[in-house]
Amino acid sequence: MNAVILPAYKPDETIVQIADDLWNSGCRIVVVDDGSGTEYAPLFEQVGDICTVLHHEENRGKGAAIKTALSYIQKEMRDVDVIGVMDCDGQHLPEDMRKLLVCARENPKTLVLGCRNVGKEMPLKSRMGNKITRDIFYLASGVHVSDTQTGLRAFTANIINSLLSIKGERYEYETNVLLVLARIGVPFEEIPIHTIYRDRENSTSHFRAVRDSVRIYKDILKFTMSSFSSFLLDYLLFSLLMVLFPHTAPWVLGANVLARMVSAFYNYSMNCIFVFHTEHHVKSAFQYFALAVFILCVNNVILTGFVQVAGFSVYPAKLCTECLLFCISWLVQNFIIFRKEKGDGLENKELVNGQMKA
C-alpha cells in the first residue's frame, strides 16, 4: 500500500485537486495542517473526506509536519510499505509522485528524489540557491545530487525510524535528511520530474531566504566556526610565543607545534559536541590526532617554505598556511573520522511528536 504525505501551510484550492488525483490512483493520503489558522479550516474539512488530516495548533515547520505524518503512518497505517512526500502548492504533479512511488517499491531502503531541470525555466533565485546548496552538499557528503532542494521524495517504510531521528523542524530538515542518509550509506535514486512554477518569483513558496538558508547550512557553518575559533586560538598562541622568542627556524617550529597541540584538543572537543554530535571515542580520537599530526607536519613544511624560502613574515605565512589546510581537515573529518556507520543507532530511535488530531 502507498501513502503520500502533504505538508500544508496556508494552502489554496490546489491541495484539493492533488488529493483527488492521488486518491483516484489508490494512494492513502496524510495531510498535515501546519498551523494554517481557522480561515483555512474549510479546505482541510473538504479534503478530510478522502484524507487523514493531522493538525498542528501553531506553525512548526515543514520538517515537523513530515515527522508528524511519519509517526502517524508508523503507528496507525501498518499496511503502508511505500511513502511519498510532496508539496501541495502545485509545484509537484501527482503523476510524478506515482513514478517515484514505483521506483521506491523497486528499490527498498533507497531515497528516491524527484529532480527538476535546474535550467532557465526555474526562477533565478531558486536556480542560484539550488546551485549553491548542491555544491556545498557535495563538499559535505561526497555525494552528487542534482536537485538538493526538491520536496518530492519517496522511500520504503523500513527507514521511517531513521527519518524520525534526524534533526530539523523546518526547511533544513530536508537537507539534513540528505546529509545523514548519505553519511550512513543509504543510496539515492533520481527521477526526472516536471519543473513547475506559477510565476518567476515563485510566490507560492513559504521559504524565507535568509532564515531558512541559515538553517540549511547550519551544520556546515558550525564546522566553519569551530575551525575558525580553533584557528584563532592557534594563531593567537603562536603570535604570543613569537613575541617572546626569536624568529629563527627552531623557535618558529616549536611555537607552531605547541600552538597546534592546544588548538587540536580544543577543536576535537568542539567537533564532537557541537558539529558532528558524537561521543568521545578512542577510535575517533586516535584518527583525529593522527590527522592533526599529519596536518602539523604539512603545516610546518608549508610554513617554513613561506618564511625561509619565500621570505614572508611569520604572521601572514601562518595565515596562508591555515587557509590552505582547512579544506583537507574538513573532508577527512566528515568522511572518515566522524562518519556515521550505516545503521549507527538510527533505526532504534523514535521521535515523539506533538499533538496530532485525525
Tab-separated table of C-alpha atoms in Angstrom:
chain	number	residue	atom	x	y	z
A	1	MET	CA	0.000	0.000	0.000
A	2	ASN	CA	1.227	3.509	-0.888
A	3	ALA	CA	0.766	6.591	1.264
A	4	VAL	CA	1.546	10.200	0.358
A	5	ILE	CA	2.290	12.971	2.874
A	6	LEU	CA	1.120	16.503	2.064
A	7	PRO	CA	2.586	19.102	4.482
A	8	ALA	CA	0.308	22.144	4.219
A	9	TYR	CA	0.691	25.689	5.481
A	10	LYS	CA	-1.991	28.114	4.310
A	11	PRO	CA	-2.805	26.107	1.158
A	12	ASP	CA	-5.158	27.049	-1.685
A	13	GLU	CA	-7.586	25.003	-3.777
A	14	THR	CA	-4.675	23.182	-5.412
A	15	ILE	CA	-4.483	20.828	-2.443
A	16	VAL	CA	-7.995	19.554	-3.251
A	17	GLN	CA	-7.035	18.762	-6.854
A	18	ILE	CA	-3.854	16.956	-5.765
A	19	ALA	CA	-5.672	14.942	-3.099
A	20	ASP	CA	-8.380	13.879	-5.576
A	21	ASP	CA	-5.810	12.745	-8.133
A	22	LEU	CA	-3.807	10.753	-5.578
A	23	TRP	CA	-6.949	9.193	-4.099
A	24	ASN	CA	-8.164	8.099	-7.538
A	25	SER	CA	-4.846	6.362	-8.136
A	26	GLY	CA	-5.260	4.300	-4.946
A	27	CYS	CA	-2.947	6.187	-2.578
A	28	ARG	CA	-3.739	6.811	1.066
A	29	ILE	CA	-3.115	10.455	1.900
A	30	VAL	CA	-1.951	12.120	5.120
A	31	VAL	CA	-2.362	15.892	5.162
A	32	VAL	CA	-0.710	17.889	7.941
A	33	ASP	CA	-2.195	21.296	8.656
A	34	ASP	CA	0.877	23.089	9.985
A	35	GLY	CA	-0.914	25.780	11.977
A	36	SER	CA	-2.641	27.437	8.997
A	37	GLY	CA	-5.356	29.045	11.120
A	38	THR	CA	-9.133	28.927	11.266
A	39	GLU	CA	-9.649	30.641	7.898
A	40	TYR	CA	-8.199	27.553	6.179
A	41	ALA	CA	-10.342	25.086	8.112
A	42	PRO	CA	-12.911	24.692	5.257
A	43	LEU	CA	-10.178	23.482	2.894
A	44	PHE	CA	-8.969	20.874	5.350
A	45	GLU	CA	-12.538	19.776	6.008
A	46	GLN	CA	-13.051	19.409	2.262
A	47	VAL	CA	-10.067	17.073	1.810
A	48	GLY	CA	-10.908	15.292	5.064
A	49	ASP	CA	-13.395	13.083	3.221
A	50	ILE	CA	-10.585	11.252	1.430
A	51	CYS	CA	-7.523	12.123	3.544
A	52	THR	CA	-6.342	11.698	7.097
A	53	VAL	CA	-5.858	15.259	8.332
A	54	LEU	CA	-3.499	15.950	11.251
A	55	HIS	CA	-3.245	19.374	12.854
A	56	HIS	CA	-0.508	21.443	14.473
A	57	GLU	CA	-2.001	24.101	16.723
A	58	GLU	CA	0.706	26.525	15.573
A	59	ASN	CA	3.154	26.663	12.688
A	60	ARG	CA	6.082	24.355	13.459
A	61	GLY	CA	7.678	23.983	10.040
A	62	LYS	CA	7.753	21.578	7.126
A	63	GLY	CA	10.162	19.175	8.820
A	64	ALA	CA	7.948	18.914	11.885
A	65	ALA	CA	4.910	18.309	9.657
A	66	ILE	CA	6.657	15.475	7.826
A	67	LYS	CA	7.685	13.873	11.118
A	68	THR	CA	4.143	14.129	12.467
A	69	ALA	CA	2.836	12.307	9.395
A	70	LEU	CA	5.580	9.667	9.507
A	71	SER	CA	4.881	8.939	13.156
A	72	TYR	CA	1.175	8.583	12.408
A	73	ILE	CA	1.785	6.246	9.457
A	74	GLN	CA	4.114	4.103	11.535
A	75	LYS	CA	1.567	3.704	14.324
A	76	GLU	CA	-1.779	3.736	12.506
A	77	MET	CA	-1.136	2.579	8.921
A	78	ARG	CA	0.856	-0.603	9.347
A	79	ASP	CA	-0.129	-1.876	5.898
A	80	VAL	CA	1.672	1.052	4.224
A	81	ASP	CA	5.048	-0.015	2.863
A	82	VAL	CA	5.932	2.831	0.452
A	83	ILE	CA	5.667	6.520	1.355
A	84	GLY	CA	5.887	9.677	-0.715
A	85	VAL	CA	6.218	13.316	0.295
A	86	MET	CA	5.147	16.156	-1.965
A	87	ASP	CA	4.308	19.840	-1.763
A	88	CYS	CA	0.675	20.872	-2.078
A	89	ASP	CA	1.179	24.193	-3.890
A	90	GLY	CA	1.150	22.750	-7.410
A	91	GLN	CA	4.936	22.575	-7.921
A	92	HIS	CA	4.703	18.773	-7.978
A	93	LEU	CA	2.423	16.708	-10.193
A	94	PRO	CA	0.664	13.587	-8.885
A	95	GLU	CA	1.872	11.720	-11.993
A	96	ASP	CA	5.477	12.423	-10.946
A	97	MET	CA	4.690	11.288	-7.405
A	98	ARG	CA	3.431	7.989	-8.787
A	99	LYS	CA	6.682	7.478	-10.717
A	100	LEU	CA	8.690	7.935	-7.522
A	101	LEU	CA	6.473	5.508	-5.608
A	102	VAL	CA	7.040	2.823	-8.235
A	103	CYS	CA	10.806	3.397	-8.119
A	104	ALA	CA	10.861	3.271	-4.305
A	105	ARG	CA	8.965	-0.027	-4.315
A	106	GLU	CA	11.508	-1.475	-6.742
A	107	ASN	CA	14.447	-0.135	-4.691
A	108	PRO	CA	13.837	-0.798	-0.956
A	109	LYS	CA	15.871	1.214	1.581
A	110	THR	CA	16.590	3.825	-1.093
A	111	LEU	CA	15.679	7.508	-1.027
A	112	VAL	CA	14.101	8.381	-4.373
A	113	LEU	CA	14.294	12.058	-5.341
A	114	GLY	CA	12.204	13.832	-7.943
A	115	CYS	CA	14.750	16.090	-9.622
A	116	ARG	CA	13.736	19.156	-11.576
A	117	ASN	CA	15.597	20.576	-14.556
A	118	VAL	CA	17.680	23.299	-12.945
A	119	GLY	CA	17.593	25.473	-16.059
A	120	LYS	CA	16.093	28.692	-17.326
A	121	GLU	CA	12.534	27.604	-16.527
A	122	MET	CA	13.454	27.714	-12.833
A	123	PRO	CA	13.355	31.218	-11.249
A	124	LEU	CA	16.810	32.759	-10.905
A	125	LYS	CA	16.597	32.873	-7.088
A	126	SER	CA	15.736	29.174	-6.903
A	127	ARG	CA	18.324	28.274	-9.536
A	128	MET	CA	21.137	30.066	-7.715
A	129	GLY	CA	20.057	28.663	-4.340
A	130	ASN	CA	19.992	25.148	-5.761
A	131	LYS	CA	23.443	25.584	-7.319
A	132	ILE	CA	24.984	26.781	-4.041
A	133	THR	CA	23.274	24.081	-1.970
A	134	ARG	CA	24.243	21.380	-4.484
A	135	ASP	CA	27.923	22.337	-4.374
A	136	ILE	CA	28.014	22.650	-0.585
A	137	PHE	CA	26.184	19.344	-0.210
A	138	TYR	CA	28.760	17.610	-2.411
A	139	LEU	CA	31.602	19.020	-0.316
A	140	ALA	CA	29.836	17.963	2.882
A	141	SER	CA	28.803	14.456	1.807
A	142	GLY	CA	30.821	13.407	-1.231
A	143	VAL	CA	27.523	12.512	-2.952
A	144	HIS	CA	26.289	14.301	-6.055
A	145	VAL	CA	22.596	15.215	-6.043
A	146	SER	CA	21.334	17.267	-8.971
A	147	ASP	CA	18.432	18.871	-7.037
A	148	THR	CA	19.073	19.061	-3.299
A	149	GLN	CA	16.054	21.302	-2.685
A	150	THR	CA	13.412	19.051	-4.176
A	151	GLY	CA	10.470	18.335	-1.889
A	152	LEU	CA	9.248	15.386	-3.974
A	153	ARG	CA	10.600	12.205	-2.381
A	154	ALA	CA	9.682	8.549	-1.863
A	155	PHE	CA	11.020	5.701	0.270
A	156	THR	CA	10.023	2.429	1.882
A	157	ALA	CA	8.590	2.302	5.402
A	158	ASN	CA	11.624	0.486	6.814
A	159	ILE	CA	13.589	3.769	7.023
A	160	ILE	CA	10.914	5.698	8.950
A	161	ASN	CA	12.832	5.403	12.247
A	162	SER	CA	15.904	6.857	10.583
A	163	LEU	CA	13.911	9.778	9.204
A	164	LEU	CA	12.241	10.470	12.552
A	165	SER	CA	15.600	10.659	14.324
A	166	ILE	CA	17.051	13.327	12.043
A	167	LYS	CA	17.158	16.824	13.480
A	168	GLY	CA	15.353	19.793	11.971
A	169	GLU	CA	11.865	21.243	12.138
A	170	ARG	CA	11.665	23.486	9.101
A	171	TYR	CA	13.195	23.531	5.611
A	172	GLU	CA	16.596	22.484	6.936
A	173	TYR	CA	15.123	19.054	7.729
A	174	GLU	CA	15.066	18.045	4.066
A	175	THR	CA	18.746	18.929	3.648
A	176	ASN	CA	19.614	17.170	6.905
A	177	VAL	CA	17.883	14.039	5.591
A	178	LEU	CA	20.175	14.037	2.571
A	179	LEU	CA	23.288	14.659	4.684
A	180	VAL	CA	22.538	11.979	7.274
A	181	LEU	CA	21.376	9.296	4.823
A	182	ALA	CA	24.421	9.940	2.626
A	183	ARG	CA	26.677	9.614	5.669
A	184	ILE	CA	25.196	6.244	6.727
A	185	GLY	CA	25.298	4.864	3.200
A	186	VAL	CA	21.627	4.949	2.131
A	187	PRO	CA	21.625	5.128	-1.699
A	188	PHE	CA	19.826	7.856	-3.651
A	189	GLU	CA	17.891	7.362	-6.865
A	190	GLU	CA	16.996	10.359	-9.028
A	191	ILE	CA	13.901	10.529	-11.234
A	192	PRO	CA	13.395	13.472	-13.668
A	193	ILE	CA	10.169	15.380	-12.987
A	194	HIS	CA	8.362	18.397	-14.392
A	195	THR	CA	9.614	21.840	-13.368
A	196	ILE	CA	6.597	23.945	-12.429
A	197	TYR	CA	6.429	27.476	-11.045
A	198	ARG	CA	3.354	29.681	-11.052
A	199	ASP	CA	5.419	32.810	-11.589
A	200	ARG	CA	9.034	33.880	-11.920
A	201	GLU	CA	9.185	34.893	-8.241
A	202	ASN	CA	7.886	31.517	-7.004
A	203	SER	CA	5.413	33.454	-4.874
A	204	THR	CA	3.613	30.367	-3.551
A	205	SER	CA	6.682	29.211	-1.639
A	206	HIS	CA	6.899	29.889	2.119
A	207	PHE	CA	10.708	29.589	2.005
A	208	ARG	CA	12.362	32.500	3.835
A	209	ALA	CA	15.603	33.136	2.001
A	210	VAL	CA	17.874	34.321	4.834
A	211	ARG	CA	16.462	32.500	7.872
A	212	ASP	CA	15.867	29.155	6.168
A	213	SER	CA	19.209	29.265	4.311
A	214	VAL	CA	20.967	29.679	7.662
A	215	ARG	CA	19.065	26.641	8.964
A	216	ILE	CA	20.019	24.597	5.886
A	217	TYR	CA	23.714	25.439	6.081
A	218	LYS	CA	23.842	25.371	9.890
A	219	ASP	CA	25.970	22.235	10.327
A	220	ILE	CA	28.477	23.349	7.712
A	221	LEU	CA	28.574	26.797	9.300
A	222	LYS	CA	29.138	25.212	12.721
A	223	PHE	CA	32.148	23.311	11.382
A	224	THR	CA	33.471	26.526	9.845
A	225	MET	CA	33.050	28.396	13.130
A	226	SER	CA	34.641	25.567	15.094
A	227	SER	CA	37.603	25.539	12.738
A	228	PHE	CA	37.815	29.327	12.707
A	229	SER	CA	37.783	29.593	16.502
A	230	SER	CA	40.448	26.868	16.658
A	231	PHE	CA	42.486	28.805	14.127
A	232	LEU	CA	42.158	31.972	16.216
A	233	LEU	CA	43.338	30.126	19.323
A	234	ASP	CA	46.208	28.604	17.359
A	235	TYR	CA	47.160	31.911	15.736
A	236	LEU	CA	46.994	33.962	18.930
A	237	LEU	CA	49.038	31.437	20.904
A	238	PHE	CA	51.579	31.220	18.063
A	239	SER	CA	51.787	35.019	17.863
A	240	LEU	CA	52.262	35.304	21.640
A	241	LEU	CA	55.125	32.808	21.551
A	242	MET	CA	56.696	34.678	18.625
A	243	VAL	CA	56.619	37.883	20.669
A	244	LEU	CA	58.540	36.109	23.428
A	245	PHE	CA	61.049	34.158	21.293
A	246	PRO	CA	63.254	34.891	18.263
A	247	HIS	CA	62.004	34.229	14.727
A	248	THR	CA	64.544	31.529	13.942
A	249	ALA	CA	63.541	28.191	12.367
A	250	PRO	CA	63.721	26.078	15.587
A	251	TRP	CA	61.669	28.582	17.597
A	252	VAL	CA	59.101	29.006	14.828
A	253	LEU	CA	58.781	25.216	14.643
A	254	GLY	CA	58.427	24.825	18.410
A	255	ALA	CA	55.852	27.607	18.700
A	256	ASN	CA	53.872	26.140	15.811
A	257	VAL	CA	53.847	22.647	17.368
A	258	LEU	CA	52.769	23.861	20.809
A	259	ALA	CA	50.038	26.129	19.434
A	260	ARG	CA	48.736	23.338	17.205
A	261	MET	CA	48.597	20.803	20.068
A	262	VAL	CA	46.446	23.122	22.196
A	263	SER	CA	44.133	24.108	19.335
A	264	ALA	CA	43.792	20.481	18.157
A	265	PHE	CA	42.481	19.324	21.530
A	266	TYR	CA	40.045	22.257	21.592
A	267	ASN	CA	38.905	21.589	18.000
A	268	TYR	CA	38.329	17.866	18.588
A	269	SER	CA	36.143	18.567	21.613
A	270	MET	CA	34.153	21.250	19.760
A	271	ASN	CA	33.554	18.976	16.756
A	272	CYS	CA	32.410	16.058	18.918
A	273	ILE	CA	29.943	18.140	20.915
A	274	PHE	CA	28.624	20.829	18.556
A	275	VAL	CA	29.287	19.773	14.954
A	276	PHE	CA	29.121	16.013	14.428
A	277	HIS	CA	27.242	15.218	17.686
A	278	THR	CA	29.314	12.174	18.559
A	279	GLU	CA	30.700	10.951	21.835
A	280	HIS	CA	34.412	10.925	22.545
A	281	HIS	CA	35.656	7.539	21.329
A	282	VAL	CA	39.168	6.121	21.385
A	283	LYS	CA	38.948	5.339	17.663
A	284	SER	CA	37.810	8.810	16.598
A	285	ALA	CA	40.295	10.456	18.984
A	286	PHE	CA	43.147	8.380	17.557
A	287	GLN	CA	42.104	9.175	13.987
A	288	TYR	CA	41.684	12.855	14.752
A	289	PHE	CA	45.070	13.246	16.378
A	290	ALA	CA	46.698	11.201	13.593
A	291	LEU	CA	45.165	13.713	11.207
A	292	ALA	CA	46.393	16.543	13.436
A	293	VAL	CA	49.949	15.149	13.358
A	294	PHE	CA	49.779	14.799	9.570
A	295	ILE	CA	48.458	18.334	9.125
A	296	LEU	CA	51.042	19.631	11.602
A	297	CYS	CA	53.841	18.095	9.547
A	298	VAL	CA	52.445	19.523	6.326
A	299	ASN	CA	51.757	22.781	8.129
A	300	ASN	CA	55.382	23.083	9.222
A	301	VAL	CA	56.688	22.311	5.740
A	302	ILE	CA	54.444	24.952	4.154
A	303	LEU	CA	55.065	27.478	6.930
A	304	THR	CA	58.830	27.008	6.686
A	305	GLY	CA	58.618	27.391	2.934
A	306	PHE	CA	56.727	30.660	3.231
A	307	VAL	CA	59.116	32.067	5.864
A	308	GLN	CA	62.524	30.704	4.823
A	309	VAL	CA	62.127	30.374	1.055
A	310	ALA	CA	59.511	32.937	0.018
A	311	GLY	CA	60.617	35.444	2.660
A	312	PHE	CA	57.156	36.037	4.165
A	313	SER	CA	56.750	37.458	7.631
A	314	VAL	CA	55.687	34.715	10.066
A	315	TYR	CA	52.241	36.233	10.644
A	316	PRO	CA	50.874	36.272	7.055
A	317	ALA	CA	52.712	32.992	6.431
A	318	LYS	CA	50.795	31.342	9.281
A	319	LEU	CA	47.503	32.748	7.968
A	320	CYS	CA	48.078	31.467	4.409
A	321	THR	CA	49.107	28.031	5.688
A	322	GLU	CA	45.960	27.566	7.781
A	323	CYS	CA	43.693	28.573	4.909
A	324	LEU	CA	45.331	26.014	2.606
A	325	LEU	CA	44.791	23.165	5.086
A	326	PHE	CA	41.209	23.996	6.102
A	327	CYS	CA	39.541	22.011	3.290
A	328	ILE	CA	41.699	18.938	3.885
A	329	SER	CA	40.747	18.919	7.547
A	330	TRP	CA	37.010	19.245	6.786
A	331	LEU	CA	36.962	16.454	4.199
A	332	VAL	CA	38.873	13.947	6.337
A	333	GLN	CA	36.816	14.632	9.473
A	334	ASN	CA	33.469	14.486	7.662
A	335	PHE	CA	34.107	11.401	5.529
A	336	ILE	CA	36.380	9.326	7.788
A	337	ILE	CA	36.714	10.347	11.425
A	338	PHE	CA	33.159	11.385	12.318
A	339	ARG	CA	31.375	9.429	9.584
A	340	LYS	CA	28.419	7.506	10.999
A	341	GLU	CA	28.291	3.865	10.114
A	342	LYS	CA	25.188	2.575	8.374
A	343	GLY	CA	22.533	1.881	10.983
A	344	ASP	CA	24.528	3.620	13.712
A	345	GLY	CA	21.682	3.922	16.182
A	346	LEU	CA	19.260	5.499	13.750
A	347	GLU	CA	16.970	2.516	13.326
A	348	ASN	CA	16.351	2.268	17.061
A	349	LYS	CA	15.392	5.851	17.767
A	350	GLU	CA	11.913	7.328	17.693
A	351	LEU	CA	10.839	10.932	17.823
A	352	VAL	CA	7.787	11.766	19.908
A	353	ASN	CA	5.681	14.331	18.059
A	354	GLY	CA	3.444	16.963	19.499
A	355	GLN	CA	-0.335	16.919	19.407
A	356	MET	CA	-1.907	15.061	16.477
A	357	LYS	CA	-5.546	15.030	15.539
A	358	ALA	CA	-7.163	12.747	12.992
